[in-house]
PDB file of C-alpha atoms and ligand atoms in Angstrom:
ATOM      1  CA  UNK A 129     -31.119  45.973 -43.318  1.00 77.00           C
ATOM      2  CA  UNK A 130     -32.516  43.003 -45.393  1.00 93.00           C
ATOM      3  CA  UNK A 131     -30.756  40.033 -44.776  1.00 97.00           C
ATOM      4  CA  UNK A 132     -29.891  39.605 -48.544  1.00 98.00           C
ATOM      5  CA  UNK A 133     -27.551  43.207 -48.390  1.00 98.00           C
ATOM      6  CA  UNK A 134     -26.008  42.534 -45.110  1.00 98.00           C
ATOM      7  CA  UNK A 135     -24.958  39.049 -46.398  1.00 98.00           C
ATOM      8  CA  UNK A 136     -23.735  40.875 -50.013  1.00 98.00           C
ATOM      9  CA  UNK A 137     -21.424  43.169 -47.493  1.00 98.00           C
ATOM     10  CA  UNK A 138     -19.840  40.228 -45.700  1.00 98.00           C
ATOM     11  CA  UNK A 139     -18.928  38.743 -48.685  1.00 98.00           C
ATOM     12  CA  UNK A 140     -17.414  41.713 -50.090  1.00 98.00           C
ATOM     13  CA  UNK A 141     -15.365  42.196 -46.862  1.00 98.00           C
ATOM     14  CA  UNK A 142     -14.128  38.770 -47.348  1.00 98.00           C
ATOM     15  CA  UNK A 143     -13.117  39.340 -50.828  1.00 98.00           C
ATOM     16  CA  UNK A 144     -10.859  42.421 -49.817  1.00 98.00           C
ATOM     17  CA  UNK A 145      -9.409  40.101 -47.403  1.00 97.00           C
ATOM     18  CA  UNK A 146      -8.514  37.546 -50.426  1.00 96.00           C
ATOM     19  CA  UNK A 147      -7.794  40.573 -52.355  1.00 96.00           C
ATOM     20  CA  UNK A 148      -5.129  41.403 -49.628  1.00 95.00           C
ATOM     21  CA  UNK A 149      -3.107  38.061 -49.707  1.00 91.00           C
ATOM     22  CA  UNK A 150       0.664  38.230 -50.791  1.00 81.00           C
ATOM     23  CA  UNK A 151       2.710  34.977 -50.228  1.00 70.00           C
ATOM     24  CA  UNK A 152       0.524  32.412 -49.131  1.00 72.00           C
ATOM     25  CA  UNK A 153       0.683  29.425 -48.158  1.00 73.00           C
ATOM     26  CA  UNK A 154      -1.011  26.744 -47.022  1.00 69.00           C
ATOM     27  CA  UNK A 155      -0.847  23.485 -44.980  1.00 72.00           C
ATOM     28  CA  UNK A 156      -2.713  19.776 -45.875  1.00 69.00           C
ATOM     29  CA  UNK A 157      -6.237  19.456 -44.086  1.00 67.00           C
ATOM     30  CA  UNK A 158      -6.813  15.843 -45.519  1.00 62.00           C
ATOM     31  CA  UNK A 159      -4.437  15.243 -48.374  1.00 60.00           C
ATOM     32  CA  UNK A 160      -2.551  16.583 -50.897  1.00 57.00           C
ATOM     33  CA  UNK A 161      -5.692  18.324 -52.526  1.00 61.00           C
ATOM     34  CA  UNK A 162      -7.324  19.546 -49.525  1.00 66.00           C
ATOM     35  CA  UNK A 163      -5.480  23.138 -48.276  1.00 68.00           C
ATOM     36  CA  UNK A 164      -6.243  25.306 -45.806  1.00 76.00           C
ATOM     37  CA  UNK A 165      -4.546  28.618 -45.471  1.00 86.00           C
ATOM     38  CA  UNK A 166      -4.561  31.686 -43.162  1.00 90.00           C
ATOM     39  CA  UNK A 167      -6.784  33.498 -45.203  1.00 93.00           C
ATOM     40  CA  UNK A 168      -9.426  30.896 -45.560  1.00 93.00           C
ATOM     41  CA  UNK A 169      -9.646  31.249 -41.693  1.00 94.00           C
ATOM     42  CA  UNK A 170      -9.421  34.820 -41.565  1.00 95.00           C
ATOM     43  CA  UNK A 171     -12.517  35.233 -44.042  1.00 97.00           C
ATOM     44  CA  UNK A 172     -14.481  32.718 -41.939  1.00 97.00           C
ATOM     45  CA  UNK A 173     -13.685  34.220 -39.248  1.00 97.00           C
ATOM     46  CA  UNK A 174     -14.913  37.809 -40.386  1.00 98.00           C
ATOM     47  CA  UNK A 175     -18.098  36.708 -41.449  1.00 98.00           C
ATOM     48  CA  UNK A 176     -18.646  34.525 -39.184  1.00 98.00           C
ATOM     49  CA  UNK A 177     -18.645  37.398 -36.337  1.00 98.00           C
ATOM     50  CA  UNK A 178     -20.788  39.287 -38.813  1.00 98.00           C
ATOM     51  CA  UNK A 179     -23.409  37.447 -39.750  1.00 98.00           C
ATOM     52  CA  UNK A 180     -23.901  36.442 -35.875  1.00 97.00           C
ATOM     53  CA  UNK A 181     -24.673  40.239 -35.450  1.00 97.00           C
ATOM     54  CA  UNK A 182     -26.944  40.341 -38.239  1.00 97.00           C
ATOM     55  CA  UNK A 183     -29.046  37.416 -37.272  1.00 98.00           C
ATOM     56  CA  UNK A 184     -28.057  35.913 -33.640  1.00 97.00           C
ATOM     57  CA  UNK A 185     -30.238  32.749 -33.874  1.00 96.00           C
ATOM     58  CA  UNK A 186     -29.020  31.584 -36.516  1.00 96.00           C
ATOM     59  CA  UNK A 187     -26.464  28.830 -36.442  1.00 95.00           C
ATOM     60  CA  UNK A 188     -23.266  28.624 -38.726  1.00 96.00           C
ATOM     61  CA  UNK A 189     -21.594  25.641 -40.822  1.00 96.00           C
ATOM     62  CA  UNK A 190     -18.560  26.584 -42.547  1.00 95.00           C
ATOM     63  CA  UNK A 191     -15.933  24.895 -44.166  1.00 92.00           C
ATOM     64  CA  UNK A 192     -13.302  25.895 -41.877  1.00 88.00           C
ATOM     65  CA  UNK A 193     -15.233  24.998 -38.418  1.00 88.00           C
ATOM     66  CA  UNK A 194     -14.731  21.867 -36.313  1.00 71.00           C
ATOM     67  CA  UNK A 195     -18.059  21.656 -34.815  1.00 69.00           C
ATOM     68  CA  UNK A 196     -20.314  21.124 -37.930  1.00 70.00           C
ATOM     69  CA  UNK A 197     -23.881  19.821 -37.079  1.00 78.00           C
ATOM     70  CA  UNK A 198     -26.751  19.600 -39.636  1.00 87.00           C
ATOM     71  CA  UNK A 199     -27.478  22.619 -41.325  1.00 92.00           C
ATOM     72  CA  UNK A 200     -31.022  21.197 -42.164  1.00 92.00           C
ATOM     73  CA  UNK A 201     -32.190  22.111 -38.644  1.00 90.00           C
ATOM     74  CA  UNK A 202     -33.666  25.811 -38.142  1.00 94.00           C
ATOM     75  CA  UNK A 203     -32.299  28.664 -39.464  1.00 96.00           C
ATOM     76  CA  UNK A 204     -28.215  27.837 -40.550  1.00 96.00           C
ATOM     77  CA  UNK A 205     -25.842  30.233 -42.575  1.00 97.00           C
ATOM     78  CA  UNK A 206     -23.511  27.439 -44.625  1.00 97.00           C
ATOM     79  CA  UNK A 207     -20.229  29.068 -45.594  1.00 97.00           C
ATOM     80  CA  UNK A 208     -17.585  28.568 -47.528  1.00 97.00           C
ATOM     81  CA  UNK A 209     -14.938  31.313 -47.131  1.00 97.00           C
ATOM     82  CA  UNK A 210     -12.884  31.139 -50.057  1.00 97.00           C
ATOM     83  CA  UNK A 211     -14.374  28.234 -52.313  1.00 98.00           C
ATOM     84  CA  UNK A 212     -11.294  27.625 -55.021  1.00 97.00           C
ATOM     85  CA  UNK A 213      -9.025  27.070 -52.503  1.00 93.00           C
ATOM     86  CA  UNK A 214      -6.365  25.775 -54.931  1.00 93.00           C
ATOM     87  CA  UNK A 215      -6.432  28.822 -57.386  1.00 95.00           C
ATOM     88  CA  UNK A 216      -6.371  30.839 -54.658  1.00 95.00           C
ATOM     89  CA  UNK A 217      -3.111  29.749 -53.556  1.00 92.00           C
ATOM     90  CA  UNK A 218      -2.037  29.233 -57.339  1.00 93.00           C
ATOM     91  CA  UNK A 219      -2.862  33.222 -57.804  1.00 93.00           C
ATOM     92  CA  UNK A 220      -5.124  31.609 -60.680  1.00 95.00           C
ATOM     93  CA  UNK A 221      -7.582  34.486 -59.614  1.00 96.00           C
ATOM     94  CA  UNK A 222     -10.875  32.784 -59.794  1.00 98.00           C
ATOM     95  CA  UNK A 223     -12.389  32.078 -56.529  1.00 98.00           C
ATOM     96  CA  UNK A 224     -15.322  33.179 -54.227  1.00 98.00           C
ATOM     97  CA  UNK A 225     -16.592  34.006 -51.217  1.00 98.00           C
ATOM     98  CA  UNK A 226     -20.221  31.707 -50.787  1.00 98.00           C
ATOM     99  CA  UNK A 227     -22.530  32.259 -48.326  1.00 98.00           C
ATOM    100  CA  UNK A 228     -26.130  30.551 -47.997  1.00 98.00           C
ATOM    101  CA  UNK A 229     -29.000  31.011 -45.226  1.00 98.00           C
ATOM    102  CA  UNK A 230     -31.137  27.963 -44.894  1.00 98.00           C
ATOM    103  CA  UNK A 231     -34.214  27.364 -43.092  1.00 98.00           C
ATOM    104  CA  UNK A 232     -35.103  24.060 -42.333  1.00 97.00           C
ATOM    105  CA  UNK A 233     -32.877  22.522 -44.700  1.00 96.00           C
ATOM    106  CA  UNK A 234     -34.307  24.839 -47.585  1.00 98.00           C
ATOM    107  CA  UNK A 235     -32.050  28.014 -49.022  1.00 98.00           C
ATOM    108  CA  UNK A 236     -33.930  31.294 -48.669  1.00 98.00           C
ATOM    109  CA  UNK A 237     -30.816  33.388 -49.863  1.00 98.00           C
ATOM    110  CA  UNK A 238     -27.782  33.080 -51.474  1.00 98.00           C
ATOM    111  CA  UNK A 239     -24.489  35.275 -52.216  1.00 98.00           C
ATOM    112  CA  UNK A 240     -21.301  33.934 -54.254  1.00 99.00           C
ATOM    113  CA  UNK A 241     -18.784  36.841 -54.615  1.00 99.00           C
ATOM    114  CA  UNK A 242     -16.008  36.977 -57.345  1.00 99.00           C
ATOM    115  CA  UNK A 243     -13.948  39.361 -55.857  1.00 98.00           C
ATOM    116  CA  UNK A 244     -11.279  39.301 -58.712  1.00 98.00           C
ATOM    117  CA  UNK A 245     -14.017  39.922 -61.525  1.00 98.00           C
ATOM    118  CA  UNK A 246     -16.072  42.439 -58.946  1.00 98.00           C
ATOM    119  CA  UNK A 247     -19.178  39.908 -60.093  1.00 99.00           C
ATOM    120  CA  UNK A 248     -21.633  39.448 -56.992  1.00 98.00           C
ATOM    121  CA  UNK A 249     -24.399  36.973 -57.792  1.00 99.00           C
ATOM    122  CA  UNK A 250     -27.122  36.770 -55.521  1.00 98.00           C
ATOM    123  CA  UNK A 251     -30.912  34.901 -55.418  1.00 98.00           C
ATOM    124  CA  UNK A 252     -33.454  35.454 -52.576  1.00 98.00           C
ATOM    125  CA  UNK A 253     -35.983  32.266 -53.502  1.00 98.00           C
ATOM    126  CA  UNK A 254     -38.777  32.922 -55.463  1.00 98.00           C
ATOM    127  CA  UNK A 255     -37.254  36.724 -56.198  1.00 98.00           C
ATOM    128  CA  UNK A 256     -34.668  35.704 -59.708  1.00 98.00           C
ATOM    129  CA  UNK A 257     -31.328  35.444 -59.760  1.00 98.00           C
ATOM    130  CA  UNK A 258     -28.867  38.447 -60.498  1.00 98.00           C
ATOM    131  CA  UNK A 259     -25.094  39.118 -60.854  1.00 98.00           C
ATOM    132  CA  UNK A 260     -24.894  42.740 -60.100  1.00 98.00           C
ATOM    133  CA  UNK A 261     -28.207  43.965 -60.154  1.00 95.00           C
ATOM    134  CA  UNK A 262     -28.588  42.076 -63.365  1.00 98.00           C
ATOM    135  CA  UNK A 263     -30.993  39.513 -63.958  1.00 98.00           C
ATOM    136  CA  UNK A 264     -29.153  36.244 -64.989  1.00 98.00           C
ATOM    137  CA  UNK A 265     -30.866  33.099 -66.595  1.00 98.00           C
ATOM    138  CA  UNK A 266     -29.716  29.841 -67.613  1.00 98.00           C
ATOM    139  CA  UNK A 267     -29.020  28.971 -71.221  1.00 98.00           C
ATOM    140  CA  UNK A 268     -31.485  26.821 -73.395  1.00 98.00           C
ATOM    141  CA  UNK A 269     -28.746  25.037 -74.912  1.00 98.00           C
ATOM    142  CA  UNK A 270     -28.797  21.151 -74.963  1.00 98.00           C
ATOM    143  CA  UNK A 271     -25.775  19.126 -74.242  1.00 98.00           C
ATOM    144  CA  UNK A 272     -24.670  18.557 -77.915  1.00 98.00           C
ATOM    145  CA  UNK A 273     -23.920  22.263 -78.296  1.00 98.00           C
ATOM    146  CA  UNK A 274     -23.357  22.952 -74.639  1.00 98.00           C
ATOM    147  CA  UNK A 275     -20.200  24.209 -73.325  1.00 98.00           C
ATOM    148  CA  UNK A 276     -19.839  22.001 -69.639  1.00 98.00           C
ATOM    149  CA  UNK A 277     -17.963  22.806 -66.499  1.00 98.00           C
ATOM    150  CA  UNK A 278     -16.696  19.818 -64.795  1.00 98.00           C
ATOM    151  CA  UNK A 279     -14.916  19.431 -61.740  1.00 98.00           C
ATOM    152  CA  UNK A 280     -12.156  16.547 -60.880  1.00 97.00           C
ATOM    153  CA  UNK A 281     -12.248  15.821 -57.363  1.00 95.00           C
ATOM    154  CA  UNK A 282      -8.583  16.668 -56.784  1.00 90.00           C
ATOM    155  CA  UNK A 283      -8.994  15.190 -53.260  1.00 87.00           C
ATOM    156  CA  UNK A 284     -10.257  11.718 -54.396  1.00 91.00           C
ATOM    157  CA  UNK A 285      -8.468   9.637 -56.596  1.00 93.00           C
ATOM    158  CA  UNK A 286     -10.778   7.001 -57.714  1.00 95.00           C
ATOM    159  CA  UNK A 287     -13.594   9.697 -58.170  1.00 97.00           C
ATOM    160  CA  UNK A 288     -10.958  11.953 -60.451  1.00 96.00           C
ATOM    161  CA  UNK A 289     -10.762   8.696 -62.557  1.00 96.00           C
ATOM    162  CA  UNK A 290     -13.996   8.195 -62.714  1.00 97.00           C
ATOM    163  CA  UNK A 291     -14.391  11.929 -63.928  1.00 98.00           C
ATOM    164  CA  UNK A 292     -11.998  11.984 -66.395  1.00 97.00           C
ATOM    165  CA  UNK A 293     -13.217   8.865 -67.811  1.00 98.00           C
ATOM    166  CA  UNK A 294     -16.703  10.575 -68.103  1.00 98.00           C
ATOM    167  CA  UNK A 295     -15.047  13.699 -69.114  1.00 98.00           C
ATOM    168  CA  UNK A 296     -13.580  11.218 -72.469  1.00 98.00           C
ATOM    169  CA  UNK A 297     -16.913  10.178 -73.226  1.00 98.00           C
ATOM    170  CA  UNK A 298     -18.918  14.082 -72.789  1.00 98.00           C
ATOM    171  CA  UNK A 299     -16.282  15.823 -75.151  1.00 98.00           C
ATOM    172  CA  UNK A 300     -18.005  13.504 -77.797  1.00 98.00           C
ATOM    173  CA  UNK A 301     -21.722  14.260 -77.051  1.00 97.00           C
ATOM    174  CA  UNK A 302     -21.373  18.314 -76.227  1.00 98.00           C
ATOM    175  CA  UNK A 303     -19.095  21.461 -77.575  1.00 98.00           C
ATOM    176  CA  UNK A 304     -15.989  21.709 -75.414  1.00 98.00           C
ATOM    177  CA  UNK A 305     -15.277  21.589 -71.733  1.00 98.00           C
ATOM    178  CA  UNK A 306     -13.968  23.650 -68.848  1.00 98.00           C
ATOM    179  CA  UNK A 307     -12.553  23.332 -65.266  1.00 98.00           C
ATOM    180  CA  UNK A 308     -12.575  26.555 -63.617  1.00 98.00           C
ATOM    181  CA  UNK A 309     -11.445  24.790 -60.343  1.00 98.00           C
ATOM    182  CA  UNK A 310     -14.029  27.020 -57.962  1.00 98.00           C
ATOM    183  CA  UNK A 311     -17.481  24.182 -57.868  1.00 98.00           C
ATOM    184  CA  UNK A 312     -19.542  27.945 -56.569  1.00 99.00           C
ATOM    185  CA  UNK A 313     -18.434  29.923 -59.704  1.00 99.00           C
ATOM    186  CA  UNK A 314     -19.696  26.927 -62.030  1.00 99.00           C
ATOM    187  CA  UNK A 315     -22.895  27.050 -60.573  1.00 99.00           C
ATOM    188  CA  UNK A 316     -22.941  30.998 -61.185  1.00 99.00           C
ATOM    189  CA  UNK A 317     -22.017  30.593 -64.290  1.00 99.00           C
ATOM    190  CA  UNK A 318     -24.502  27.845 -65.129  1.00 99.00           C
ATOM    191  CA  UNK A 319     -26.921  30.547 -63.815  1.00 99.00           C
ATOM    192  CA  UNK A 320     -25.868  32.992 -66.170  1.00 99.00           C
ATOM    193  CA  UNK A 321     -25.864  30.790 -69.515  1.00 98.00           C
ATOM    194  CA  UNK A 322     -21.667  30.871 -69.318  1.00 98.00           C
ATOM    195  CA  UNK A 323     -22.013  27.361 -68.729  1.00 99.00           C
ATOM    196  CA  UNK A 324     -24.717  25.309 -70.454  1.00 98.00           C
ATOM    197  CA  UNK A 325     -24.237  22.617 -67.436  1.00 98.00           C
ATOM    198  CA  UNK A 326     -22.011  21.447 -64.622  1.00 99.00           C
ATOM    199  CA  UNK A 327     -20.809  18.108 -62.802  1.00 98.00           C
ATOM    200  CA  UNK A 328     -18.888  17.436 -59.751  1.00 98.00           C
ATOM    201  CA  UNK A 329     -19.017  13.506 -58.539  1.00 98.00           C
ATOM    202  CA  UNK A 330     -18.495  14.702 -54.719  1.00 97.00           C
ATOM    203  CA  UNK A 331     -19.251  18.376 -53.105  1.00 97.00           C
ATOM    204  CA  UNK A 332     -19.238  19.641 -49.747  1.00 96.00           C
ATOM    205  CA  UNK A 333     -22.704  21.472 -48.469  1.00 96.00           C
ATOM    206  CA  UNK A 334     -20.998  24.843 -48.428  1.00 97.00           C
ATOM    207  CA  UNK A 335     -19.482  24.369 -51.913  1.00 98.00           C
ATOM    208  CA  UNK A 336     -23.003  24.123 -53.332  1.00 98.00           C
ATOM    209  CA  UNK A 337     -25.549  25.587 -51.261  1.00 98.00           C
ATOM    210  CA  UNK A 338     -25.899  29.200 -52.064  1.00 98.00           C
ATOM    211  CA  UNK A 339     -24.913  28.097 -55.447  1.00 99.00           C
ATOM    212  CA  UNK A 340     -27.558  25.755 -55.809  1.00 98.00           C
ATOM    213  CA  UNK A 341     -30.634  28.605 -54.986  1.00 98.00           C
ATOM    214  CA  UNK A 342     -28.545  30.864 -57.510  1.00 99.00           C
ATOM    215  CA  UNK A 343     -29.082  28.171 -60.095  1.00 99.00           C
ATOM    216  CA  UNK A 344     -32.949  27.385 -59.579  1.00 98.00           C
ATOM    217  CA  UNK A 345     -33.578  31.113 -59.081  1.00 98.00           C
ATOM    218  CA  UNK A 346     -32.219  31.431 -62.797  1.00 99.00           C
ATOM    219  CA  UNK A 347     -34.278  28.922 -64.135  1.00 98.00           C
ATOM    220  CA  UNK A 348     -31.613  25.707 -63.801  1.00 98.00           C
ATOM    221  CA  UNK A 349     -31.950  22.300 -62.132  1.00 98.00           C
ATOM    222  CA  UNK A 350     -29.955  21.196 -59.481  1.00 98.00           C
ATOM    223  CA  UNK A 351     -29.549  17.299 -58.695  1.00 98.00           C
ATOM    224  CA  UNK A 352     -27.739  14.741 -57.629  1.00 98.00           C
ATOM    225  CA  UNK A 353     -26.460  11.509 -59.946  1.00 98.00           C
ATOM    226  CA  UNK A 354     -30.218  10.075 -59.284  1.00 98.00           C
ATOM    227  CA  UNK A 355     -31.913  13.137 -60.295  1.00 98.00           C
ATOM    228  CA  UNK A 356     -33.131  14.411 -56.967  1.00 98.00           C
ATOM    229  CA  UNK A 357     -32.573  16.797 -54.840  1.00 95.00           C
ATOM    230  CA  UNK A 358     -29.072  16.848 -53.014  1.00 96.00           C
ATOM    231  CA  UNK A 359     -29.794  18.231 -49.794  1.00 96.00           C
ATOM    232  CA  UNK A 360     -27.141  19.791 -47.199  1.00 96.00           C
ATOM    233  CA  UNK A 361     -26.708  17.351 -44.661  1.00 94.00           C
ATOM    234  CA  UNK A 362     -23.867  15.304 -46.462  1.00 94.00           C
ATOM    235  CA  UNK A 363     -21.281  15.836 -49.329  1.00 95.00           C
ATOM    236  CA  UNK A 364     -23.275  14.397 -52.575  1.00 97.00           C
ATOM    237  CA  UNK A 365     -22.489  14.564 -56.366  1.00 98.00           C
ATOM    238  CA  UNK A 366     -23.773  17.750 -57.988  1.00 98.00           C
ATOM    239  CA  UNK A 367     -25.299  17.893 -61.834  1.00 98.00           C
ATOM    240  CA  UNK A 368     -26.681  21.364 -62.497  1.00 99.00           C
ATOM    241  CA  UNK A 369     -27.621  22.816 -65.851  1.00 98.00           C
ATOM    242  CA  UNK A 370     -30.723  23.392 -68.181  1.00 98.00           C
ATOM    243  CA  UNK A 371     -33.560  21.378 -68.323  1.00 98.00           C
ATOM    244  CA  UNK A 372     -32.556  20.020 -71.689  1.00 98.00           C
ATOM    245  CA  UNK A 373     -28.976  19.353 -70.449  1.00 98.00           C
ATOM    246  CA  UNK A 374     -29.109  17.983 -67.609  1.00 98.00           C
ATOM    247  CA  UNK A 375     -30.937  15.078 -68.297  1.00 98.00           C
ATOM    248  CA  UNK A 376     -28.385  14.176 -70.809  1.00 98.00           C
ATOM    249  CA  UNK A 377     -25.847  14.765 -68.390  1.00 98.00           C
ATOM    250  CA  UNK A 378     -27.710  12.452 -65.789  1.00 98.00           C
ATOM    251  CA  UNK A 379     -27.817   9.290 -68.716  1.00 98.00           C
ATOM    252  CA  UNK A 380     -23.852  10.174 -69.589  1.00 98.00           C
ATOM    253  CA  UNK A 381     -23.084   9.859 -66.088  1.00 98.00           C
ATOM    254  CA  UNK A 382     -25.163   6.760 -64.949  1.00 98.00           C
ATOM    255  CA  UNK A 383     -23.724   4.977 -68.300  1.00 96.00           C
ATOM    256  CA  UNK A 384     -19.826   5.212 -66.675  1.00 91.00           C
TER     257      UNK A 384
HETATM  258  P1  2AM B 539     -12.603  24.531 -51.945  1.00 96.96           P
HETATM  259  O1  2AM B 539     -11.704  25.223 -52.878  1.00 96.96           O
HETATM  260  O2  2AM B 539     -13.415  25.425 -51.081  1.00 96.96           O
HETATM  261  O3  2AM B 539     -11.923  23.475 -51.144  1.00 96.96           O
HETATM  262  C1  2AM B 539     -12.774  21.930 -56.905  1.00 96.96           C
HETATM  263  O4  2AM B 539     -12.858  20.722 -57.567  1.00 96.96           O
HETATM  264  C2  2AM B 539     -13.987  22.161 -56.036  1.00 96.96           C
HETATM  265  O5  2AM B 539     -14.071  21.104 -55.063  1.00 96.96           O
HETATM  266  C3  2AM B 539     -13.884  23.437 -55.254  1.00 96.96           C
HETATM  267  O6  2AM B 539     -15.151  24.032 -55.173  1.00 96.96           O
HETATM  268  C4  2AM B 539     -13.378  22.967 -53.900  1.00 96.96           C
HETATM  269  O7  2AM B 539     -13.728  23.799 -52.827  1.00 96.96           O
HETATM  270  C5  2AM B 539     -14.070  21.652 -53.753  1.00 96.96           C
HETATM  271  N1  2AM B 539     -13.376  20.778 -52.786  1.00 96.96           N
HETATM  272  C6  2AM B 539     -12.088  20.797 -52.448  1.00 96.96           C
HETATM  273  N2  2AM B 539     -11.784  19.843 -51.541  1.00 96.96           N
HETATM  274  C7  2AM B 539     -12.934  19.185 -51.308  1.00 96.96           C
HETATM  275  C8  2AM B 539     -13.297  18.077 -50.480  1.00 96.96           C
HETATM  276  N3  2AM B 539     -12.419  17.432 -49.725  1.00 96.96           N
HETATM  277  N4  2AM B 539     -14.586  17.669 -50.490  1.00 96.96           N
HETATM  278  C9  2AM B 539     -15.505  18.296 -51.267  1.00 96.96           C
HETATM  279  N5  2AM B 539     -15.221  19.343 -52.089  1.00 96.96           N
HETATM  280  C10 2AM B 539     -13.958  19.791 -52.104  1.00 96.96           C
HETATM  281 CA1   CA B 540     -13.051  26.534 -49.166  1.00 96.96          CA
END
């Protein structure tokens, strides 16, 4: 089976899992923002054990393990079980199963699963990027009439101020804003021209990385607040979003 399918059915056996949930709830990790529930460990769990069948020497990073070493080493999957934790637990109904395979720090494949919305988008690199079966590219839209995702950082207080002040200052310069609350789904839908761009001052690896091949594979840039490259190794600020918009985004940002 190509690697690409077999990681397409994990993710679709975690979403029935999600789909399954009645009264949930969840305990702190970190802080008040940062929840863990039963079901976050139960997907990880189930595709953990899966994709260790598919490909055995490959290591694993997920959100929900203890014993996270560099995923830039080798072949890694980077996983986050349910990414939109919070709606999850709110019943909001938009969150995702993400799932990236990396070699040597590079992302050769990447899944983010909707369950709710039955939207799978997936990129192999160098092959497009597609939300079921369908080709998706990003928009050509510049900031001033761009619709932008942001995300607030729930689980850092002086970075949520920081956002929000930014967030003041972008409602001026583009056409309206959104927070979806799942940081994997804006990237899809940057892919896909919902979004015309995305920012998120702090990220986790497995938040971003199947996400950010998904993005590039559609024709989008991915970067940090410098304009490079974020890499997997440590949580970094994400911009994503159309080569007119994002470097608009990158002089908003560095201005605050
Ligand atoms: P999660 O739901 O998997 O935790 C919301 O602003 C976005 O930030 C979500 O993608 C969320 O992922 C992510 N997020 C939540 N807590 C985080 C943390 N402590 N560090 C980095 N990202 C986090
Ligand atoms: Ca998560």
């Amino acid at each position: 089976m190509e690697l690409l399918q077999g990681m397409e059915e994990l993710a679709r056996e975690g979403g029935r899992i999600m789909l399954s949930a009645h009264h949930i709830s969840a305990r702190e990790k970190t802080g008040d923002a940062d929840l863990v529930t039963e079901y976050d460990l139960a997907v990880q769990e189930t595709i953990r054990t899966g994709l260790a069948r598919l490909l055995p020497d490959a290591r694993f990073v997920g959100e929900e393990s203890k014993d996270n070493r560099s995923p830039s080493e080798g072949k890694c999957f980077v996983v986050d079980p349910i990414d939109g934790t919070t709606n999850f637990i709110k019943n909001y109904r938009h969150s995702a199963v993400s799932i990236a395979y990396l070699e040597n720090g590079q992302v050769e494949r990447g899944v983010v699963y909707d369950p709710y919305q039955n939207e799978m988008f997936c990129a192999k690199r160098g092959k497009g990027a597609f939300v079921n079966q369908t080709q998706i590219f990003c928009s050509q839209v510049p900031l001033s009439h761009g619709v932008i995702g942001i995300g607030t950082c729930p689980y850092y207080v002086d970075l949520r101020t920081k956002t929000l002040a930014a967030a003041a200052q972008l409602i001026k310069q583009c056409q309206d804003l959104r927070r979806g609350g799942s940081a994997a789904l804006d990237l899809c839908y940057t892919a896909a021209g919902r979004l015309d761009g995305f920012f998120e001052l702090q990220l986790s690896p497995w938040d971003y990385a199947a996400g950010s091949l998904i993005v590039t594979e559609a024709g989008g840039v991915i970067t940090n607040l410098e304009g490079n490259f974020p890499g997997f190794d440590v949580p970094s600020p994400i911009v994503a979003g159309n080569p007119l918009s994002v470097p608009s985004l990158l002089k908003l940002l560095a201005s605050m």
